[in-house]
């Protein structure tokens, strides 16, 4: 018997330990994961805040609930009771009591969980720092609304909810105890129940009164007016007084409820209750609506102008629009060949490859094996050994385990062998081979790198598609990369990940991942380590859930390794008077995160901390989490860029909030739109894009992001906005506004001219009829000095294939237009037509080589184009299209004349 008892106890203990490990495995694995990354203090601060708040909520709710239930359960009813119900209550008295206390315990768990979710609001409340700016209505520092009021409102809402549950639970107990009874046409309530419920209702009305009082601040986020956001005339002169009145009425109602229930004056209670509801409707809703309709609407402009001014100022501040510098430019339409020569760095980096066809081309040319994938195409710039700055597109070659053959998707392969992606494809944005395909600075497996680029650590264990845990340093080699008909194998070389060196750790991870093989596999050694949270999207959110993140992290090659740079934002939806967009109305790019693609080391760097009090608060909360921007390695500094999501948000708002005069803003006299473009058969809003160019008035080319604007309901260009990314100019934004006296063609007008050009439209139509499809890439606005020209790449893709080829480049400037096989040829046609480009023109344009290639077309280009026109003419002759035949012969004549001229 003793032996059986011992075995039973042992088995029970083991089962208990397993159950506890199952319950706490997430906590333990998170602790180990934060610890190995060096963020254990962040882990403990986060969990201590959550569980402290949970414990406070649990204890407070349980104590108050049990205290009130105890009073209700011990109460004696002075009402006439139903003997059968009374007998039932007395017979199951203990069961009812334990059911009541058990229900209280259950509700305490729920209410504590709801409160613990506000742990970040609590930490911000206790670490609040002043903004130094006050709102114009109440005079409070902005910090009150961003850091303090949210937690106060959370507590108030929690207490109101807890009081409602307390009221319901207490009433139920009294009904069971027959302290409240229902008969036909009447409700009877005992003296004990009446007084008890009176006190709870009084507390509830007190909390509602406080809620009305705090609700005054909600006018700062009013959407009453269609013209602007924030408190207007009605809000300040009607809604705020109404909130004060309702706060006082709520307190009086609470007092009346207590008095009438104690005195059994139910008629007065009913009258006051009805009066309170009517007052809430009239004072809180009807009165402000009447003021709006009969006072404000007939005189809206004069009444609302001061409040519109607040909306403009605070929106510009919240989105950092007030630091955008405006410059005026007056185009003269006199760009010459010399201007193109002088700005050859801009021309050399014109983005001929659209990211969409390039992504398809990468899949065809650089995937190498079916289990690799290129999830995204990023844009960056690199300075080559010869000193030239080149814009490139690059994409990581990640491993997609789901693309392995089904018979290869074994546990060993999925967890220990196929663990990482390998290398990348990198292509300059403007270089095209004779076949119309991109050239590569970095390509193939193992990586072949040119122009001084170096990739010594090409393995990608952490990326955008690495969403499954893997085990490294096991008793089996990992697949590294394919090598002909064989596979190159490898062993992980660093100490990333969490150790699996003990049976306890293996048991915990087996429980956490619901994978028994982690516990029993013989391929796992004492040196083995497990890598999890490998998706960079999941990784950064796990470490910093209080930040928002850009949608486009990008890959960087630096010092022979691969890194991810991830832009993160501090944000809030509680900035007074600021117009919301995408659920928030304050944002700063105050954090940049660097993730090593091999070892997963994740480092947070603060940027622009001097203009963002929010990051000061987060640094106070997590002092060991953030590093200074000066600590960012120089090799990575060269690849910091202004984030696209932030630029898109700012550019959208600036289209309206560049108007600082309240009168102009109200009338929308100078409203802009982000320019539209024709993409395939759809009219879409232009995407912002990165480019290397020399800004007007500057002496050096730089990496910028830009977007053009058009006037509202018109298609001509009115301005263009750019954000700078290089060196000391990082983060500075400029808007170049054209004079309104001159018409500057916008993207849609240029698209219309392209479609109407007989030569271009005929060629595109011909290609579309020959078993191919034509894809026109993004129409790019290219500023040159104080002018702009347009460039659009044209791709040709067989309808049965997925390999787009760059076939033509369209260039438009003012009223001139050309489409030729190369950018050089199109530029020559556009500017030669002005008569100022001699045949012996000097170096202008880069075709991928350095220094830039001459703009003069070589004999090979001329001969190839002439042959194309000849073949088009013969085809037209065979089809009986004589007008087309004449056009092609005329083009052939011009090309032959040029060939003779160039041969002199």
mmCIF file of C-alpha atoms in Angstrom, residues 762 766 866 868-894:
data_model
loop_
_atom_site.group_PDB
_atom_site.id
_atom_site.type_symbol
_atom_site.label_atom_id
_atom_site.label_comp_id
_atom_site.label_asym_id
_atom_site.label_seq_id
_atom_site.Cartn_x
_atom_site.Cartn_y
_atom_site.Cartn_z
ATOM 1 C CA UNK A 762 0.682 53.079 -81.885
ATOM 2 C CA UNK A 766 1.199 47.076 -81.458
ATOM 3 C CA UNK A 866 17.019 51.714 -87.217
ATOM 4 C CA UNK A 868 13.535 48.050 -85.337
ATOM 5 C CA UNK A 869 11.907 50.786 -87.435
ATOM 6 C CA UNK A 870 12.700 48.794 -90.603
ATOM 7 C CA UNK A 871 11.080 45.633 -89.200
ATOM 8 C CA UNK A 872 8.023 47.635 -88.128
ATOM 9 C CA UNK A 873 7.728 49.073 -91.657
ATOM 10 C CA UNK A 874 7.944 45.620 -93.294
ATOM 11 C CA UNK A 875 5.312 44.272 -90.910
ATOM 12 C CA UNK A 876 2.999 47.199 -91.712
ATOM 13 C CA UNK A 877 3.541 46.609 -95.439
ATOM 14 C CA UNK A 878 2.544 42.956 -95.120
ATOM 15 C CA UNK A 879 -0.589 43.891 -93.188
ATOM 16 C CA UNK A 880 -1.546 46.572 -95.681
ATOM 17 C CA UNK A 881 -1.275 49.375 -93.131
ATOM 18 C CA UNK A 882 0.259 51.938 -95.456
ATOM 19 C CA UNK A 883 -0.085 54.944 -93.158
ATOM 20 C CA UNK A 884 1.815 53.061 -90.502
ATOM 21 C CA UNK A 885 4.364 51.998 -93.131
ATOM 22 C CA UNK A 886 4.997 55.636 -94.083
ATOM 23 C CA UNK A 887 5.479 56.645 -90.441
ATOM 24 C CA UNK A 888 8.015 53.881 -89.824
ATOM 25 C CA UNK A 889 9.948 54.733 -93.001
ATOM 26 C CA UNK A 890 10.115 58.371 -91.902
ATOM 27 C CA UNK A 891 11.493 57.301 -88.511
ATOM 28 C CA UNK A 892 14.018 55.054 -90.266
ATOM 29 C CA UNK A 893 15.140 57.994 -92.396
ATOM 30 C CA UNK A 894 15.771 60.147 -89.318
#
